[in-house]
Coordinates of C-alpha atoms and ligand atoms in Angstrom, one line a residue:
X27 CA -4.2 -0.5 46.1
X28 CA -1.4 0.6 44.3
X29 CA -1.4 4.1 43.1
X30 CA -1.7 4.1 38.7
X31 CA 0.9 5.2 37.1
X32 CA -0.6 6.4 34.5
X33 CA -1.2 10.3 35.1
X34 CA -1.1 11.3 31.7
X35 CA -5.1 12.4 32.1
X36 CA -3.5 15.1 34.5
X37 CA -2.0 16.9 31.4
X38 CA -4.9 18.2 28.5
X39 CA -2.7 19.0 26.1
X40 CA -1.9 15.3 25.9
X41 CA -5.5 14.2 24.9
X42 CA -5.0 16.1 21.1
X43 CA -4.4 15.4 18.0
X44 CA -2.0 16.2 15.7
X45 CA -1.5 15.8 12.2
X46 CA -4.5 13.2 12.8
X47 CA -2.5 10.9 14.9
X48 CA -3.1 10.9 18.7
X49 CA -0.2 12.9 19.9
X50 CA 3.0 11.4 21.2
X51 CA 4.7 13.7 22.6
X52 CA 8.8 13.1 23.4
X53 CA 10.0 16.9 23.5
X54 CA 10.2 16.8 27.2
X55 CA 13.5 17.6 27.4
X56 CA 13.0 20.5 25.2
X57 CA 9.8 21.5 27.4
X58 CA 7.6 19.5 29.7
X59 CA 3.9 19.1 29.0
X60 CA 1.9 21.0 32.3
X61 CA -0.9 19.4 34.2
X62 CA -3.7 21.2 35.1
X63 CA -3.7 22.3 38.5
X64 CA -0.4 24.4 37.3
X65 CA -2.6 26.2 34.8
X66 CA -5.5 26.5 37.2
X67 CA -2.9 27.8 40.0
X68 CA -1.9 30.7 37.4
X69 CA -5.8 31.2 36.3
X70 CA -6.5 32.0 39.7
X71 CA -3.9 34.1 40.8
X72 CA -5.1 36.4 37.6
X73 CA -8.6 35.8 38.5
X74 CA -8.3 36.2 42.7
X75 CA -5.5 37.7 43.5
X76 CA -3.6 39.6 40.8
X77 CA -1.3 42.5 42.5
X78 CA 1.7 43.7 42.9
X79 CA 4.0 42.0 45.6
X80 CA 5.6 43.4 48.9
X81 CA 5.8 47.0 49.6
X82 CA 1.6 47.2 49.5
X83 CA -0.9 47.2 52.5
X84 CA -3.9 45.9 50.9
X85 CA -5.5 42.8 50.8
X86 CA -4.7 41.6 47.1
X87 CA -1.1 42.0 47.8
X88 CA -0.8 40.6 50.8
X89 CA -2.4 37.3 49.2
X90 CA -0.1 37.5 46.3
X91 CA 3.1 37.9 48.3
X92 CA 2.4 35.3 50.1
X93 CA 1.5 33.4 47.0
X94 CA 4.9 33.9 45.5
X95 CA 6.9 33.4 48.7
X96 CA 5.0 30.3 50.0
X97 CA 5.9 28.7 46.1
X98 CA 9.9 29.8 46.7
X99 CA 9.7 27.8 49.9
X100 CA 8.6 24.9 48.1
X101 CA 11.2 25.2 45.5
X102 CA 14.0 25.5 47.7
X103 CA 12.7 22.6 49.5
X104 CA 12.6 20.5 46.3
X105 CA 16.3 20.9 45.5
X106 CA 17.1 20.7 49.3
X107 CA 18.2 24.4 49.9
X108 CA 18.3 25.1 53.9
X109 CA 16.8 28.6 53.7
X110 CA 14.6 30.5 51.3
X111 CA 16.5 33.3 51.1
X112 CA 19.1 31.5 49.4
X113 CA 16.6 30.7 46.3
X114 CA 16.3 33.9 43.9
X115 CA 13.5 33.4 41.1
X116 CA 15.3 33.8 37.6
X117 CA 13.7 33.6 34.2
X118 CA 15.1 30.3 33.4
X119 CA 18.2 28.3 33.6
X120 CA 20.1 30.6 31.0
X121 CA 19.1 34.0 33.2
X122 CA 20.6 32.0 36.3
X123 CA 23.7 31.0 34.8
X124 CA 24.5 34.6 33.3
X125 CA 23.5 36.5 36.9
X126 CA 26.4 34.1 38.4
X127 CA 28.7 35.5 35.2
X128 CA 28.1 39.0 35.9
X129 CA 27.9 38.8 39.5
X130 CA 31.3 37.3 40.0
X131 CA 32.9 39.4 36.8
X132 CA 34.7 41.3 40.0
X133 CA 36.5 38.2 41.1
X134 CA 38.5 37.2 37.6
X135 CA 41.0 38.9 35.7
X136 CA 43.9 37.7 33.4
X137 CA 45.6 34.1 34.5
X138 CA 41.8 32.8 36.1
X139 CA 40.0 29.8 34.4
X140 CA 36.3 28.7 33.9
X141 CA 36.7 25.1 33.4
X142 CA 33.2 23.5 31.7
X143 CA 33.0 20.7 29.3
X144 CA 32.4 20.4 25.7
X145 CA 29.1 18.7 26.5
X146 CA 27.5 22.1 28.3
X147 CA 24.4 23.3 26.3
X148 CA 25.1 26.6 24.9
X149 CA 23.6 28.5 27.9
X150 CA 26.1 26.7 30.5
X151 CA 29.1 28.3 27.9
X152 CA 28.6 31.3 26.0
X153 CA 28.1 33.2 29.3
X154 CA 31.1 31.9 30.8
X155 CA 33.0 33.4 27.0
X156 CA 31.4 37.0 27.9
X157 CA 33.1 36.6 31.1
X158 CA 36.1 35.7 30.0
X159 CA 36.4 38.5 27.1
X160 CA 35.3 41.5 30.3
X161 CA 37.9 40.4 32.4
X162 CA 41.0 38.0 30.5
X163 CA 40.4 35.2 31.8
X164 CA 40.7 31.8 29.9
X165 CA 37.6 29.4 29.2
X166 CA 38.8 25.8 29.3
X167 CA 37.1 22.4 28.1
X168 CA 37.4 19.1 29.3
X169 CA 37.3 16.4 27.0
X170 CA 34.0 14.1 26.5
X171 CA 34.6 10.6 25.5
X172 CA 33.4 9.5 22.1
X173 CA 30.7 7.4 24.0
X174 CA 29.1 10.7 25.5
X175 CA 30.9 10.6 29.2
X176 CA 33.0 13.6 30.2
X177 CA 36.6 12.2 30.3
X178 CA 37.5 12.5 34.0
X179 CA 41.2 11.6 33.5
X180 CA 40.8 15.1 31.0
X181 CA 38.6 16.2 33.7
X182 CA 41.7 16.2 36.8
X183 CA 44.3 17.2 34.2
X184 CA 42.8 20.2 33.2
X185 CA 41.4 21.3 36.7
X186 CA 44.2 23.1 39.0
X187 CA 45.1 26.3 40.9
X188 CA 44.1 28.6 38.4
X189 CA 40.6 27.6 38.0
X190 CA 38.1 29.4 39.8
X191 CA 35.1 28.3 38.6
X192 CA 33.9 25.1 37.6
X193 CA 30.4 25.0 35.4
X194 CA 28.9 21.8 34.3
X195 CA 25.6 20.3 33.9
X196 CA 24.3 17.8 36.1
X197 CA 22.6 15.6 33.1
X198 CA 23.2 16.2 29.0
X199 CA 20.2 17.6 27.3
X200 CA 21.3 16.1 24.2
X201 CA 22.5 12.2 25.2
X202 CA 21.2 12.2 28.6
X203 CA 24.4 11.2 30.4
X204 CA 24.5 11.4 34.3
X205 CA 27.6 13.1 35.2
X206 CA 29.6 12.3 38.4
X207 CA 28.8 16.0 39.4
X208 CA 29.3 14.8 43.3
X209 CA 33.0 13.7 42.7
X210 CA 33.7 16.7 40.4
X211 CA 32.6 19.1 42.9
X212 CA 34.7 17.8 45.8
X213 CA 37.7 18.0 43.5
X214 CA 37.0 21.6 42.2
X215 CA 36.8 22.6 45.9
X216 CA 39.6 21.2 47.4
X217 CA 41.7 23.5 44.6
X218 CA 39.6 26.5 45.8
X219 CA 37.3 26.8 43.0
X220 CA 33.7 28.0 43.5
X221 CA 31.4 24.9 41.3
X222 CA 28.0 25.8 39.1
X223 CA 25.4 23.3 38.4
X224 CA 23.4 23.5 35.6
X225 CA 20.6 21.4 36.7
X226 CA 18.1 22.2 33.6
X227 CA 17.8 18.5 32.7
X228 CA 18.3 17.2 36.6
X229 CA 15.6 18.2 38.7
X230 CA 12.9 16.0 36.9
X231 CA 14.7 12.7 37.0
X232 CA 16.9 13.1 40.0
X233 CA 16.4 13.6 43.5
X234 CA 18.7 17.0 43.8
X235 CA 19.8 18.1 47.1
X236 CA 22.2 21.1 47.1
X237 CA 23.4 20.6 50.4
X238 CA 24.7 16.9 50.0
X239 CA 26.7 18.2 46.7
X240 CA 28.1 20.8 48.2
X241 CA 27.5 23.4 45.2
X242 CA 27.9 26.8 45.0
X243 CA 25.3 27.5 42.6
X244 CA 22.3 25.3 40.9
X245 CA 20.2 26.9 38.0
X246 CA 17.3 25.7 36.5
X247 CA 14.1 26.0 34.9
X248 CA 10.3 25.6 35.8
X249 CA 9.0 24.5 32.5
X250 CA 11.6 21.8 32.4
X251 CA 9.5 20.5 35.4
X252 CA 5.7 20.9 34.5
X253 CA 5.8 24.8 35.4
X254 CA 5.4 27.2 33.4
X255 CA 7.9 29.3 30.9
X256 CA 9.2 32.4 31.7
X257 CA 10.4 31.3 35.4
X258 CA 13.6 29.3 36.9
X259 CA 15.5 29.4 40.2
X260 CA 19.2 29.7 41.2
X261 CA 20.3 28.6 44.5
X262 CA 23.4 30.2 45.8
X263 CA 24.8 29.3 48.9
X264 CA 23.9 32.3 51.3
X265 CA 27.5 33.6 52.7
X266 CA 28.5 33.7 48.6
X267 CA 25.4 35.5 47.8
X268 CA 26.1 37.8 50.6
X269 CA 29.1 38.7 49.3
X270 CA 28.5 39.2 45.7
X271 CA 27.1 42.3 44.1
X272 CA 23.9 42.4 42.5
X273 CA 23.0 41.7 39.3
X274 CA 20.3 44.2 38.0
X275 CA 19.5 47.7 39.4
X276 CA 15.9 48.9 40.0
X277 CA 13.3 48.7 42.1
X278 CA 13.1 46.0 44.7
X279 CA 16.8 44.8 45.2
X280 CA 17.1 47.8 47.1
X281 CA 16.9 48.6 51.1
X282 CA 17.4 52.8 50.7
X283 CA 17.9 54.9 47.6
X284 CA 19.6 58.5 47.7
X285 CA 20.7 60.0 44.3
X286 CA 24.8 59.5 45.5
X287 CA 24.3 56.1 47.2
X288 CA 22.3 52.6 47.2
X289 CA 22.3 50.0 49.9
X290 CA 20.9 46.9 48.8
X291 CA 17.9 44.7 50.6
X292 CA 18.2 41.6 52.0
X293 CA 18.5 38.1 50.0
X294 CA 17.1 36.7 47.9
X295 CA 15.6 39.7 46.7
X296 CA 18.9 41.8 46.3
X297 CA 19.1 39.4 42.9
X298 CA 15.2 40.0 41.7
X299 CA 15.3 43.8 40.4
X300 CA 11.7 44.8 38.9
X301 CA 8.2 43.1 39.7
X302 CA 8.8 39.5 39.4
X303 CA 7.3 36.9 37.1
X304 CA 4.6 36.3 40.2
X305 CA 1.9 33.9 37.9
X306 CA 5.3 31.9 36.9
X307 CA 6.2 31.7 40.3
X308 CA 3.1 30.3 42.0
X309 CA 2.3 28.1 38.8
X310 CA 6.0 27.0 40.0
X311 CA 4.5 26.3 42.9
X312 CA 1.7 24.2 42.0
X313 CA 4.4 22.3 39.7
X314 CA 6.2 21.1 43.1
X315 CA 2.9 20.8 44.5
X316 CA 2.1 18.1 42.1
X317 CA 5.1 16.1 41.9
X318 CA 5.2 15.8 45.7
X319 CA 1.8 14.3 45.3
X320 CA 3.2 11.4 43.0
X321 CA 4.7 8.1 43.2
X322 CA 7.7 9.7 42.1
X323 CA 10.0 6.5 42.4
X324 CA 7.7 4.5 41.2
X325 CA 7.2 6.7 37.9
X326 CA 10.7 7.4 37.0
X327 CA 11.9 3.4 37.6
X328 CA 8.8 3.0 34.9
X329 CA 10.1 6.1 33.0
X330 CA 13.7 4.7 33.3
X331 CA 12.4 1.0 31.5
X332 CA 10.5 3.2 28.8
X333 CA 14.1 4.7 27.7
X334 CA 15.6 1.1 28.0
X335 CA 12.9 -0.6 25.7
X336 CA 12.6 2.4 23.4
X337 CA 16.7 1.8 23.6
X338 CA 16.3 -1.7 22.6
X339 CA 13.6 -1.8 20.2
X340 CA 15.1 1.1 18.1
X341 CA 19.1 -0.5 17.9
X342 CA 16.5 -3.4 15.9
X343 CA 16.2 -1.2 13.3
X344 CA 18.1 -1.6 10.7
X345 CA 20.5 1.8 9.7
X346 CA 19.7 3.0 13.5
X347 CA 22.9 4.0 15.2
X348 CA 22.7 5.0 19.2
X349 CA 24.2 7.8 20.2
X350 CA 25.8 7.5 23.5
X351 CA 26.5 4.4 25.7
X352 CA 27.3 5.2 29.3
X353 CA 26.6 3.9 32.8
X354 CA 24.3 6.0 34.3
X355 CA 21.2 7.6 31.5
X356 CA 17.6 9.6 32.3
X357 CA 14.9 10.6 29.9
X358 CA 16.8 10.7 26.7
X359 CA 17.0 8.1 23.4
X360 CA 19.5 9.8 20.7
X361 CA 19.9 8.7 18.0
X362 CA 20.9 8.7 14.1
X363 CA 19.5 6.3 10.9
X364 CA 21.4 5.9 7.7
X365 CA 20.5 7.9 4.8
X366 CA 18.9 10.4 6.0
X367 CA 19.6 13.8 7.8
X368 CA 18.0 13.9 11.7
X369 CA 16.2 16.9 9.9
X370 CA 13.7 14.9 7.9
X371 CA 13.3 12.1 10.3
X372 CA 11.6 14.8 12.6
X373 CA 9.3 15.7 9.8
X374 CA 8.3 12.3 9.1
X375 CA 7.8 11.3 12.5
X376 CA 6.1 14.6 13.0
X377 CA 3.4 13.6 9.8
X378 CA 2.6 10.8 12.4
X379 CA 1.8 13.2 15.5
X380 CA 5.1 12.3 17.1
X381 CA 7.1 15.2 18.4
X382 CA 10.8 14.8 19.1
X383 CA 13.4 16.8 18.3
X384 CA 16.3 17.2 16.3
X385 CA 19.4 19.1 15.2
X386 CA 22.6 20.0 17.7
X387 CA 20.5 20.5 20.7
X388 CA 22.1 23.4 21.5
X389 CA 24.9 21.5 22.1
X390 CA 27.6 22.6 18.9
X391 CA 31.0 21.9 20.9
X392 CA 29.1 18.0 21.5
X393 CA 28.3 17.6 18.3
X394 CA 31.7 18.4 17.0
X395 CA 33.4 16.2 19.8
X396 CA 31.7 13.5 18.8
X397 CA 32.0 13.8 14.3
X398 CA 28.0 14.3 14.1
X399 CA 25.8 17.0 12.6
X400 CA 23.2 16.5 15.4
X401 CA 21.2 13.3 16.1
X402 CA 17.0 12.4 16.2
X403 CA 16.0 13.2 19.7
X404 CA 13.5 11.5 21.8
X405 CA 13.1 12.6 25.3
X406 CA 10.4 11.0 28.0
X407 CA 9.1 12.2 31.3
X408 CA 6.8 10.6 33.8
X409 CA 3.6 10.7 31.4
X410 CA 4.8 8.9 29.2
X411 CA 3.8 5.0 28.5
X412 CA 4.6 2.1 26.6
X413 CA 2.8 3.0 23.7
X414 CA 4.3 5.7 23.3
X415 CA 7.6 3.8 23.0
X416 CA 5.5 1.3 20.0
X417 CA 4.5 4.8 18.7
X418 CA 8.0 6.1 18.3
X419 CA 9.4 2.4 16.9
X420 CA 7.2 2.4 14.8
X421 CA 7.3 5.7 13.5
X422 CA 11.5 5.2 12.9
X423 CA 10.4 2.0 10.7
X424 CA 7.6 4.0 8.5
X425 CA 9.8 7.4 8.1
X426 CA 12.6 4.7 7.0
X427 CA 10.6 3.6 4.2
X428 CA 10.3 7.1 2.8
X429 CA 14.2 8.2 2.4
Ligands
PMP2 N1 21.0 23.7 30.2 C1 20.4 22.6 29.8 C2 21.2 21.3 30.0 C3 19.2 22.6 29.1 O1 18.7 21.5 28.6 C4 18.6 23.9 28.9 C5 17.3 23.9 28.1 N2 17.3 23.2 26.9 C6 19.2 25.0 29.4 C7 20.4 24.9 30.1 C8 18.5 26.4 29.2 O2 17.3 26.4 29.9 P1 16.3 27.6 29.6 O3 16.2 27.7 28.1 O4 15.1 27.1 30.3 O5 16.9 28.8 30.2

């Protein structure tokens, strides 16, 4: 029998109400819904084996340590990553792409470029500004085309000897474009420049593996992917890691203290100063757990045709402008109706227990590129089904009726 393909029931938060509607929730890009065995995995760590890990000889640590370490195996297995060590736990997409910023400070100075692209959420560029104003180097942009695709004429133009870093994300959180991050990478390398993925939006729709693409460094975030908040990895290829210095002093990243001198311990915990998020990491865990135990290519084919219909159904409507035409989409329907701003449109829809989201998307530079003050933002994962798509369509028609 064919497995269903319905796993909403996995996620309790899904069977509520809100505003008296059932809810329809399509904010996944902002933060996934999580299933329950990730919020019985962090229940019973508290319950069973809450400690402290490494450094203790007693049971409860020992149980916890191997917790946490056994749940950083099976993240850096998800994204492909050969070795453990080369996977340090972060707080989140944005703590992963700023420990890359400080860490390689050292290697920049006045004449160096960060290239990105005007369609980087604002975590994948102000960090790469900060850079830029501690050392002199220059932050450059490539162009994105006004149907949401980065320009890759712009793209080899702007990319030459003097960059040394190139940091784009793998899919927009605001338009859902795929970019051609394979072909990008092989071209930032072969002019010497060291490549950052932002994979925030990736790692639930795509099958990521770091070691086809070549990256340097891929950051994202747990919550993005039915873990919890508060937890994120960055996989950095281990002879770079190696090399770099570490990003936060304290307890932990280090191998042997003396008031003149530190040497640091061994990856990946030079980069983890301070007790680590430990619940977040084994709910993390439990997060890969689960969506290694579904049929993951049958669910995103059925996720993929929810975006197409909800595309379809919605450019119906009259006064309902698409943001965004490209070859290769996941997850996200932008989009903009006459007459109104995206602003109220998210209240209305929200009146009728339908949660999207709407504004800039943390995505300014975007939204400027493309003449827009921000768009109506309906993102989908794997739970979601086809009524959820009549929901939202139908919700667009009533909140028209009301500006
Ligand atoms: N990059 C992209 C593309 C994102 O969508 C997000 C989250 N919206 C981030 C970075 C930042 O992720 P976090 O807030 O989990 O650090």
């Amino acid at each position: 029998m064919a497995p269903s393909l319905d796993i909403s029931g996995d996620f309790p938060i899904l069977a509520r109400q809100v505003n008296g509607h059932p809810l329809t929730y399509l904010d996944s890009a902002a933060t996934t819904q999580k299933p329950r065995v990730v919020i019985d995995a962090i229940r019973h760590y508290y319950e069973r084996c809450n400690a402290n890990v490494h450094r203790a000889a007693h049971a409860l640590a020992e149980e916890a340590t191997a917790a946490m370490e056994d749940a950083r195996a099976k993240v850096a297995a998800l994204i492909g990553a050969g070795d453990a060590q080369e996977l340090i736990f972060t707080r989140g997409t944005t703590e992963g792409i700023n420990l890359v910023a400080a860490c390689l400070t050292g290697r920049f100075g006045p004449g160096d470029e960060v290239l990105i692209t005007e369609m980087e959420h604002h975590s994948n560029i102000v960090p790469w500004q900060l850079l830029c104003q501690r050392t002199g180097a220059a932050l450059t942009a490539c162009r994105v085309t006004p149907t949401g695709e980065i320009d890759l004429e712009d793209f080899h133009a702007k990319l030459g000897p003097r960059t040394k870093l190139l940091a784009i994300g793998h899919v927009s959180n605001a338009l859902g474009t795929v970019n051609p991050v394979a072909e990008m990478i092989d071209a930032a390398h072969r002019q010497g420049a060291l490549v950052l993925i932002d994979g925030a939006q990736a790692v639930q729709h795509l099958d990521v593996d770091v070691g086809r693409l070549g990256c340097d460094f891929y950051a994202f975030s747990a919550h993005k992917l039915f873990g919890p908040t508060g937890i994120g990895a960055l996989y950095g290829k281990a002879a770079l890691l190696e090399e770099l210095p570490p990003y936060q002093g304290g307890g932990e990243m280090i191998e042997h203290v003396s008031i003149e001198h530190t040497t640091y311990n061994q990856l990946p915990y030079k980069f983890e100063a301070g007790t680590p998020n430990i619940a977040g990491a084994i709910g993390f865990g439990a997060a890969v757990d689960y969506l290694g135990g579904l049929p993951l290519h049958a669910l995103r084919e059925r996720e993929a045709s929810l975006v197409n219909q909800a595309i379809s159904h919605l450019k119906q409507i009259p006064g309902v402008q698409m943001v965004g035409e490209f070859r290769e989409r996941v997850s996200v329907v932008s989009f903009l109706v006459d007459g109104g701003h995206p602003h109220d449109f998210g209240t209305l829809l929200d009146q009728q227990g339908i949660a999207v989201r709407t504004g800039h998307h943390c995505a300014m530079p975007l939204m400027e590129r493309l003449g827009i003050p921000g768009t109506i933002r309906a993102s989908f994962a794997l739970y979601n089904s086809a009524t959820d798509v009549e929901r939202l369509v139908a919700g667009v028609e009533k909140a028209i009726e009301f500006v």
